[in-house]
Amino acid sequence: MHRPGTQGPGKVRFAEPTTSGCDADSLLLGSCSEQPADCGHAMMTMMRRSGRAHWMLALFCCLLLAFPSHGPRAVEAFVGGYGINYGRIANNIPSPDRVVKLLRASKIRNVKIYDADHSVLDAFRGSGLNLVIAIPNGLVKDFAANESRSIDWLNENVQPYLPQTRIVGITVGNEVLGGQDTSLAEPLVQAVKNVYNGLKRFHLENKIELFTPHSEAVFATSYPPSACVFKEDVMVYMKPLLDFFSQIGSPFYVNAYPFLAYISDPEHIDVNYALFKPNPGIVDPNTSLHYDNMFDAQIDAAYAALQAAGYNDMEVRVAETGWASSGDQSEAGASVENARTYNFNLRKRLFLRKGTPLKPKRPVKAYIFALFNENSKPGPGSERHYGLFNADGRIAYDVGYSGLLPSSAPSLKTIRAGGCWTVHYSAKVILSIFTLLALVT
């Protein structure tokens, strides 16, 4: 949404010793590749040999296997599937230090802002939160013309804050392509390249992700999802940008708003389809894939456009999505109940870490818009009512957060979104513990 003014597969055989699988020594060293339920023979051998101390180490190994590690890696730009946009076009929202308290209490780890404000960067020091900062549209031309400008900007807004402030991403512009200021389209890719060169100078190119979010305006059509392609006039500038992002491994970020699609045609779009509520859904006639919600359809439309352009392996992530809790009379569906339904169902969907019909093995990642209602934003009434929280830190409606202060917002009596993840991994740990207890009794 445009923001004016901002921008190992083998199993252990219990009947016979082998040279593969888990023996006692490999288990003790942490090199066993088997699942917890399959480690019993090796554990029994080890416990008989060494007694209680080895029993404790075996339990520790099982816990490690229940929560597997994938080895050392660069800073992860997006942990899990859920993040939030922290917009600040308001004169009454909490100070950045209180916002950090709110985010940590809410266990929201991924945060995106629309500038590089030093009060925010200072507040995020030592918080452990992942922060994406921004180079606004107004600086795109300057950064394209002068590589030294990007060096200066990184020196001022990134270098002094690392590593205490976990700056894990930088956006260059917001909704530039397909936007109102067409003069920014051509310099965008050079601005991105100059910022990347600056990151390389500071040896940060593998630690900070670089991207630019796009609106739905870059697509010529999005229905059915498989038919989506980029507009011809946009593709002139999109192709070199995608070529570069493909080289450096950056995802394609899109601002996906079922709310905006719904208010544009409420007579023909089922609001339940937009809100993740039960509905017949649609079937893409070209792929025979069934979609029961518009959010997934919008993401797969972006994947289809990328594939049509020749970028089959590029990941799609969502830079913004949300639903307004209030708006003008002409903005159908802008209500507290719809906003609560959309954001709760979206949160639940993201915490399940599942993919889309077209990309079922690639979990969706999305930044929710937005953290607060922003009272100073221009435009229609909905622009000032996307927040999960009110200006005083109270929840605007209940999607599972508590807020900085108690709230009278009605409770949403249903299972919290993170439940499935917790049950899944807790079950693995409990199974491991009970397996060990059964073996030693």
Coordinates of C-alpha atoms in Angstrom, one line a residue:
M1 CA 0.0 0.0 0.0
H2 CA 1.4 3.4 -1.0
R3 CA 2.5 5.5 2.0
P4 CA 2.8 9.2 1.1
G5 CA 5.8 10.8 2.6
T6 CA 7.4 7.5 3.6
Q7 CA 8.6 5.1 2.2
G8 CA 19.8 -39.0 6.9
P9 CA 17.3 -41.4 5.7
G10 CA 18.6 -44.8 7.1
K11 CA 17.0 -46.4 10.1
V12 CA 18.6 -48.3 13.0
R13 CA 18.1 -52.1 12.8
F14 CA 17.4 -53.4 16.3
A15 CA 18.1 -57.1 15.5
E16 CA 21.6 -56.8 14.1
P17 CA 24.6 -54.5 14.5
T18 CA 25.6 -52.5 11.5
T19 CA 28.1 -49.9 10.6
S20 CA 25.4 -47.4 9.7
G21 CA 22.8 -45.6 11.8
C22 CA 23.3 -44.6 15.4
D23 CA 25.8 -46.3 17.6
A24 CA 26.5 -45.2 21.2
D25 CA 29.5 -43.1 20.3
S26 CA 27.9 -41.3 17.4
L27 CA 24.9 -40.5 19.5
L28 CA 27.1 -39.1 22.3
L29 CA 29.0 -37.0 19.8
G30 CA 25.8 -35.6 18.3
S31 CA 26.4 -37.1 14.9
C32 CA 23.4 -39.4 14.8
S33 CA 21.1 -38.6 12.0
E34 CA 18.2 -40.7 13.1
Q35 CA 14.9 -39.6 14.5
P36 CA 14.3 -39.7 18.3
A37 CA 12.0 -42.8 18.1
D38 CA 14.6 -44.7 16.2
C39 CA 17.5 -44.2 18.6
G40 CA 16.5 -46.7 21.3
H41 CA 19.0 -49.5 20.6
A42 CA 22.0 -47.1 20.6
M43 CA 20.7 -45.4 23.8
M44 CA 20.2 -48.7 25.6
T45 CA 23.7 -49.8 24.7
M46 CA 25.1 -46.6 25.9
M47 CA 23.1 -46.5 29.2
R48 CA 24.2 -50.1 30.1
R49 CA 27.8 -49.1 29.4
S50 CA 28.0 -45.8 31.3
G51 CA 25.1 -45.4 33.6
R52 CA 23.4 -42.3 34.7
A53 CA 25.7 -39.6 33.2
H54 CA 25.3 -41.1 29.7
W55 CA 21.6 -41.4 30.3
M56 CA 21.4 -37.6 30.8
L57 CA 23.5 -37.0 27.7
A58 CA 21.2 -39.3 25.7
L59 CA 18.2 -37.2 26.9
F60 CA 20.0 -34.1 25.8
C61 CA 20.6 -35.6 22.3
C62 CA 17.0 -36.5 22.0
L63 CA 16.0 -32.9 22.7
L64 CA 18.4 -31.7 20.1
L65 CA 16.9 -34.1 17.5
A66 CA 13.4 -32.9 18.4
F67 CA 14.6 -29.4 17.6
P68 CA 17.0 -29.9 14.7
S69 CA 19.7 -27.5 13.7
H70 CA 20.6 -26.8 10.1
G71 CA 24.2 -25.7 10.8
P72 CA 25.7 -22.2 10.7
R73 CA 24.2 -19.6 8.5
A74 CA 24.0 -15.9 7.8
V75 CA 21.6 -13.7 9.8
E76 CA 18.1 -14.8 9.0
A77 CA 16.2 -11.9 7.5
F78 CA 12.8 -13.3 8.4
V79 CA 12.3 -15.8 11.3
G80 CA 9.2 -17.9 11.2
G81 CA 6.3 -16.6 9.0
Y82 CA 4.9 -13.6 10.8
G83 CA 6.1 -10.0 11.0
I84 CA 4.7 -6.5 11.4
N85 CA 5.0 -3.1 9.8
Y86 CA 5.7 -0.4 12.3
G87 CA 4.5 2.8 10.6
R88 CA 4.8 6.1 12.5
I89 CA 2.7 8.7 10.6
A90 CA 1.0 9.7 13.8
N91 CA 1.4 12.1 16.6
N92 CA 0.0 10.0 19.5
I93 CA 1.7 6.6 19.3
P94 CA 4.0 5.1 22.0
S95 CA 7.7 5.9 22.1
P96 CA 10.0 3.5 20.3
D97 CA 11.3 2.0 23.6
R98 CA 7.7 1.2 24.7
V99 CA 7.0 -0.2 21.2
V100 CA 10.0 -2.6 21.7
K101 CA 8.4 -3.7 25.0
L102 CA 5.1 -4.3 23.2
L103 CA 6.7 -6.3 20.4
R104 CA 8.6 -8.5 22.8
A105 CA 5.6 -9.1 25.0
S106 CA 3.6 -10.1 21.8
K107 CA 6.5 -12.3 20.6
I108 CA 6.6 -10.5 17.3
R109 CA 10.2 -10.9 16.1
N110 CA 10.1 -9.5 12.6
V111 CA 9.6 -5.7 12.2
K112 CA 9.7 -3.5 9.2
I113 CA 9.8 0.3 9.3
Y114 CA 9.6 2.9 6.5
D115 CA 12.8 4.9 7.2
A116 CA 15.9 4.7 9.3
D117 CA 14.9 6.8 12.2
H118 CA 17.7 6.8 14.9
S119 CA 15.3 6.8 17.8
V120 CA 13.9 3.5 16.5
L121 CA 17.4 2.1 15.8
D122 CA 18.5 3.0 19.3
A123 CA 15.4 1.5 21.0
F124 CA 16.0 -1.8 19.1
R125 CA 19.5 -2.2 20.5
G126 CA 19.8 -5.5 22.4
S127 CA 16.2 -6.3 21.8
G128 CA 16.9 -9.4 19.7
L129 CA 14.2 -8.3 17.2
N130 CA 14.9 -8.4 13.5
L131 CA 14.6 -5.0 11.9
V132 CA 14.2 -4.0 8.2
I133 CA 14.9 -0.4 7.6
A134 CA 14.1 1.7 4.5
I135 CA 15.4 4.1 1.9
P136 CA 12.4 6.1 1.0
N137 CA 11.2 6.9 -2.6
G138 CA 12.5 10.5 -2.2
L139 CA 16.1 9.2 -2.1
V140 CA 16.0 6.8 -5.0
K141 CA 17.3 9.2 -7.7
D142 CA 20.1 10.5 -5.5
F143 CA 21.2 6.9 -4.7
A144 CA 21.1 5.9 -8.3
A145 CA 23.2 8.9 -9.4
N146 CA 25.8 8.7 -6.6
E147 CA 27.2 5.4 -5.2
S148 CA 29.0 7.4 -2.6
R149 CA 25.6 8.5 -1.3
S150 CA 24.7 4.9 -0.4
I151 CA 28.1 4.6 1.3
D152 CA 27.4 7.7 3.4
W153 CA 23.8 6.4 4.2
L154 CA 25.1 3.0 5.4
N155 CA 27.8 4.7 7.4
E156 CA 25.2 6.8 9.2
N157 CA 22.3 4.4 9.5
V158 CA 23.7 0.9 9.6
Q159 CA 27.3 0.6 10.6
P160 CA 27.0 2.4 14.0
Y161 CA 24.2 0.1 15.1
L162 CA 25.5 -3.3 14.2
P163 CA 25.4 -5.9 15.7
Q164 CA 23.5 -4.6 18.8
T165 CA 20.6 -3.6 16.6
R166 CA 19.7 -6.5 14.3
I167 CA 19.3 -4.8 11.0
V168 CA 18.6 -7.7 8.7
G169 CA 17.1 -6.0 5.7
I170 CA 16.9 -2.8 3.7
T171 CA 14.1 -1.8 1.3
V172 CA 14.9 0.5 -1.5
G173 CA 11.8 2.5 -2.3
N174 CA 8.2 1.3 -1.9
E175 CA 5.8 0.5 -4.7
V176 CA 7.9 2.4 -7.2
L177 CA 7.1 0.4 -10.3
G178 CA 3.6 0.9 -11.3
G179 CA 3.4 3.9 -9.0
Q180 CA 2.4 7.5 -9.7
D181 CA 5.9 8.9 -10.0
T182 CA 7.0 7.2 -13.2
S183 CA 10.4 9.1 -13.1
L184 CA 11.5 6.7 -10.3
A185 CA 11.2 3.6 -12.4
E186 CA 14.4 3.9 -14.4
P187 CA 16.8 4.8 -11.6
L188 CA 15.4 2.2 -9.2
V189 CA 17.6 -0.7 -10.3
Q190 CA 20.8 1.4 -10.2
A191 CA 19.9 2.6 -6.7
V192 CA 19.5 -1.0 -5.6
K193 CA 22.8 -1.9 -7.2
N194 CA 24.6 1.0 -5.5
V195 CA 23.3 0.1 -2.1
Y196 CA 24.4 -3.5 -2.7
N197 CA 27.9 -2.3 -3.6
G198 CA 27.9 -0.3 -0.4
L199 CA 26.9 -3.4 1.6
K200 CA 29.8 -5.4 -0.1
R201 CA 32.2 -2.7 0.9
F202 CA 31.2 -3.2 4.6
H203 CA 31.1 -7.0 4.1
L204 CA 27.4 -7.0 4.9
E205 CA 26.0 -8.4 1.6
N206 CA 25.4 -11.8 3.1
K207 CA 23.9 -10.5 6.4
I208 CA 21.5 -7.8 5.2
E209 CA 18.8 -8.6 2.7
L210 CA 18.0 -6.1 0.0
F211 CA 14.6 -5.8 -1.7
T212 CA 11.9 -3.4 -2.9
P213 CA 8.2 -4.0 -2.3
H214 CA 5.7 -3.9 -5.2
S215 CA 2.0 -3.2 -5.3
E216 CA -0.6 -5.2 -7.3
A217 CA -0.4 -2.4 -9.9
V218 CA 2.7 -4.1 -11.5
F219 CA 0.4 -6.9 -12.8
A220 CA -1.6 -6.8 -16.0
T221 CA -4.1 -9.3 -14.6
S222 CA -4.3 -11.5 -11.5
Y223 CA -7.3 -13.7 -12.2
P224 CA -7.1 -16.6 -12.5
P225 CA -3.8 -16.7 -10.6
S226 CA -2.1 -18.8 -13.3
A227 CA -2.8 -16.1 -15.9
C228 CA -1.0 -13.3 -14.0
V229 CA 1.7 -11.5 -15.9
F230 CA 3.6 -8.2 -15.4
K231 CA 2.4 -5.2 -17.4
E232 CA 4.4 -4.6 -20.5
D233 CA 5.4 -1.0 -19.6
V234 CA 6.5 -2.2 -16.1
M235 CA 8.4 -5.2 -17.4
V236 CA 10.9 -2.8 -19.1
Y237 CA 12.2 -1.9 -15.6
M238 CA 11.1 -5.0 -13.8
K239 CA 13.3 -7.4 -15.8
P240 CA 16.7 -5.8 -14.9
L241 CA 15.6 -5.6 -11.3
L242 CA 14.6 -9.2 -11.2
D243 CA 17.8 -10.2 -12.9
F244 CA 19.8 -8.5 -10.2
F245 CA 17.7 -9.9 -7.3
S246 CA 18.0 -13.4 -8.9
Q247 CA 21.8 -13.0 -8.8
I248 CA 22.0 -11.9 -5.2
G249 CA 19.2 -14.2 -3.9
S250 CA 16.6 -11.6 -2.9
P251 CA 12.9 -12.6 -2.7
F252 CA 10.1 -10.8 -4.6
Y253 CA 8.1 -8.8 -2.2
V254 CA 4.5 -7.9 -2.9
N255 CA 1.9 -5.9 -1.0
A256 CA -1.2 -8.1 -1.0
Y257 CA -4.5 -6.7 0.2
P258 CA -7.6 -8.8 -0.2
F259 CA -9.3 -5.9 1.5
L260 CA -8.5 -3.5 -1.3
A261 CA -9.6 -6.1 -3.9
Y262 CA -12.9 -6.6 -2.0
I263 CA -13.8 -2.9 -1.7
S264 CA -13.1 -2.4 -5.4
D265 CA -15.9 -5.0 -6.3
P266 CA -17.9 -6.0 -3.2
E267 CA -20.9 -7.2 -5.4
H268 CA -18.9 -9.9 -7.1
I269 CA -16.3 -10.9 -4.5
D270 CA -17.4 -13.1 -1.6
V271 CA -16.2 -11.4 1.6
N272 CA -15.8 -14.9 3.2
Y273 CA -13.2 -15.7 0.4
A274 CA -11.3 -12.5 1.4
L275 CA -11.5 -13.2 5.1
F276 CA -10.3 -16.9 5.2
K277 CA -13.9 -17.9 6.3
P278 CA -15.7 -21.1 4.9
N279 CA -16.6 -20.6 1.3
P280 CA -16.8 -22.5 -2.0
G281 CA -13.6 -20.9 -3.2
I282 CA -12.4 -20.9 -6.8
V283 CA -10.7 -23.4 -9.1
D284 CA -8.0 -22.1 -11.5
P285 CA -9.1 -23.5 -14.9
N286 CA -5.5 -23.7 -16.1
T287 CA -4.0 -25.6 -13.2
S288 CA -7.1 -27.2 -11.5
L289 CA -5.8 -25.8 -8.2
H290 CA -8.4 -24.9 -5.7
Y291 CA -8.2 -21.7 -3.7
D292 CA -10.3 -21.1 -0.6
N293 CA -8.9 -17.7 0.2
M294 CA -7.8 -14.6 -1.8
F295 CA -4.5 -14.2 0.0
D296 CA -3.1 -17.5 -1.3
A297 CA -4.5 -16.6 -4.8
Q298 CA -2.7 -13.3 -4.8
I299 CA 0.6 -14.9 -3.8
D300 CA 0.3 -17.6 -6.5
A301 CA -0.6 -14.9 -9.0
A302 CA 2.8 -13.3 -8.2
Y303 CA 4.5 -16.7 -8.6
A304 CA 2.8 -17.1 -12.0
A305 CA 4.0 -13.7 -13.2
L306 CA 7.6 -14.5 -12.1
Q307 CA 7.4 -17.9 -13.9
A308 CA 6.1 -16.3 -17.1
A309 CA 9.0 -13.9 -16.9
G310 CA 11.5 -16.7 -16.5
Y311 CA 12.2 -16.5 -12.7
N312 CA 10.9 -19.9 -11.6
D313 CA 13.0 -20.2 -8.4
M314 CA 12.4 -16.7 -6.9
E315 CA 10.5 -16.8 -3.6
V316 CA 7.5 -14.5 -3.1
R317 CA 7.0 -12.9 0.3
V318 CA 4.4 -10.4 1.4
A319 CA 5.7 -7.0 2.5
E320 CA 2.2 -5.7 3.5
T321 CA -1.2 -7.2 4.1
G322 CA -4.0 -6.1 6.4
W323 CA -7.6 -5.1 6.9
A324 CA -9.0 -1.8 8.0
S325 CA -11.2 -1.7 11.1
S326 CA -12.9 1.5 9.9
G327 CA -13.2 3.7 6.8
D328 CA -15.3 5.9 4.7
Q329 CA -18.9 5.0 3.8
S330 CA -17.7 3.9 0.4
E331 CA -15.2 1.4 1.8
A332 CA -17.3 -1.7 2.1
G333 CA -16.2 -4.2 4.7
A334 CA -14.1 -1.8 6.7
S335 CA -15.2 -2.9 10.2
V336 CA -13.7 -4.1 13.5
E337 CA -15.3 -7.5 13.1
N338 CA -13.8 -8.0 9.6
A339 CA -10.4 -6.7 10.6
R340 CA -10.3 -9.0 13.6
T341 CA -11.4 -12.0 11.5
Y342 CA -8.9 -11.4 8.7
N343 CA -5.9 -10.7 11.0
F344 CA -6.7 -13.6 13.4
N345 CA -7.2 -16.1 10.5
L346 CA -4.1 -14.8 8.7
R347 CA -2.0 -15.1 11.9
K348 CA -3.2 -18.7 12.3
R349 CA -2.5 -19.5 8.7
L350 CA 1.1 -18.1 8.9
F351 CA 1.9 -19.9 12.1
L352 CA 1.0 -23.2 10.5
R353 CA 4.0 -22.6 8.2
K354 CA 2.3 -24.0 5.1
G355 CA 2.6 -23.0 1.5
T356 CA 0.2 -22.1 -1.2
P357 CA -1.7 -24.4 -3.7
L358 CA 1.0 -23.7 -6.3
K359 CA 4.0 -23.8 -3.9
P360 CA 2.8 -26.1 -1.1
K361 CA 6.4 -26.8 0.2
R362 CA 7.4 -23.1 0.5
P363 CA 5.9 -21.6 3.7
V364 CA 4.4 -18.1 3.3
K365 CA 6.1 -15.2 5.1
A366 CA 4.3 -11.9 5.6
Y367 CA 4.5 -8.6 7.3
I368 CA 1.2 -7.4 8.7
F369 CA 0.0 -3.9 8.1
A370 CA 0.1 -2.4 10.7
L371 CA 1.2 -2.2 14.3
F372 CA -0.8 1.0 15.1
N373 CA -3.6 3.1 13.8
E374 CA -1.8 6.1 12.3
N375 CA -3.9 9.3 12.8
S376 CA -1.9 11.6 10.6
K377 CA -2.0 9.5 7.4
P378 CA -3.7 11.2 4.4
G379 CA -6.1 9.5 2.1
P380 CA -9.4 7.7 2.7
G381 CA -10.5 6.8 6.3
S382 CA -9.3 3.3 6.1
E383 CA -5.7 4.5 5.9
R384 CA -5.9 5.5 9.5
H385 CA -7.4 2.3 10.8
Y386 CA -5.1 -0.6 9.9
G387 CA -3.5 -1.0 13.3
L388 CA -3.7 -4.1 15.6
F389 CA -3.1 -1.6 18.4
N390 CA -4.5 1.7 19.3
A391 CA -2.3 4.7 19.8
D392 CA -2.2 4.2 23.6
G393 CA -0.9 0.6 23.2
R394 CA -4.2 -1.1 23.9
I395 CA -5.3 -3.7 21.4
A396 CA -7.7 -2.5 18.8
Y397 CA -9.3 -5.9 18.7
D398 CA -8.4 -9.3 20.0
V399 CA -6.3 -11.6 17.8
G400 CA -4.3 -13.1 20.7
Y401 CA -2.2 -10.1 21.9
S402 CA -2.5 -8.3 25.3
G403 CA -1.2 -4.8 24.6
L404 CA 0.6 -2.4 26.9
L405 CA -2.6 -1.6 28.8
P406 CA -5.8 -3.5 29.6
S407 CA -8.5 -3.3 26.9
S408 CA -12.3 -3.5 26.7
A409 CA -12.0 -5.0 23.2
P410 CA -14.2 -8.1 22.9
S411 CA -12.4 -11.4 23.3
L412 CA -12.0 -13.8 20.4
K413 CA -12.6 -17.2 22.1
T414 CA -10.7 -19.6 19.9
I415 CA -7.4 -21.5 19.8
R416 CA -4.4 -19.2 19.5
A417 CA -2.6 -19.3 16.2
G418 CA 0.7 -20.7 17.5
G419 CA -1.0 -23.8 19.1
C420 CA -0.3 -26.3 16.3
W421 CA 3.4 -25.5 16.2
T422 CA 3.7 -25.8 20.0
V423 CA 1.8 -29.1 20.1
H424 CA 3.8 -30.5 17.2
Y425 CA 7.2 -30.0 18.8
S426 CA 6.1 -30.6 22.4
A427 CA 4.8 -34.0 21.2
K428 CA 8.2 -34.9 19.8
V429 CA 10.0 -33.9 23.0
I430 CA 7.5 -35.9 25.2
L431 CA 7.8 -38.9 22.9
S432 CA 11.6 -38.8 23.3
I433 CA 11.4 -38.6 27.1
F434 CA 8.9 -41.4 27.4
T435 CA 11.0 -43.6 25.1
L436 CA 14.0 -43.2 27.4
L437 CA 11.9 -43.9 30.5
A438 CA 10.6 -47.0 29.0
L439 CA 14.1 -48.2 28.1
V440 CA 15.5 -47.7 31.6
T441 CA 12.7 -49.3 33.6

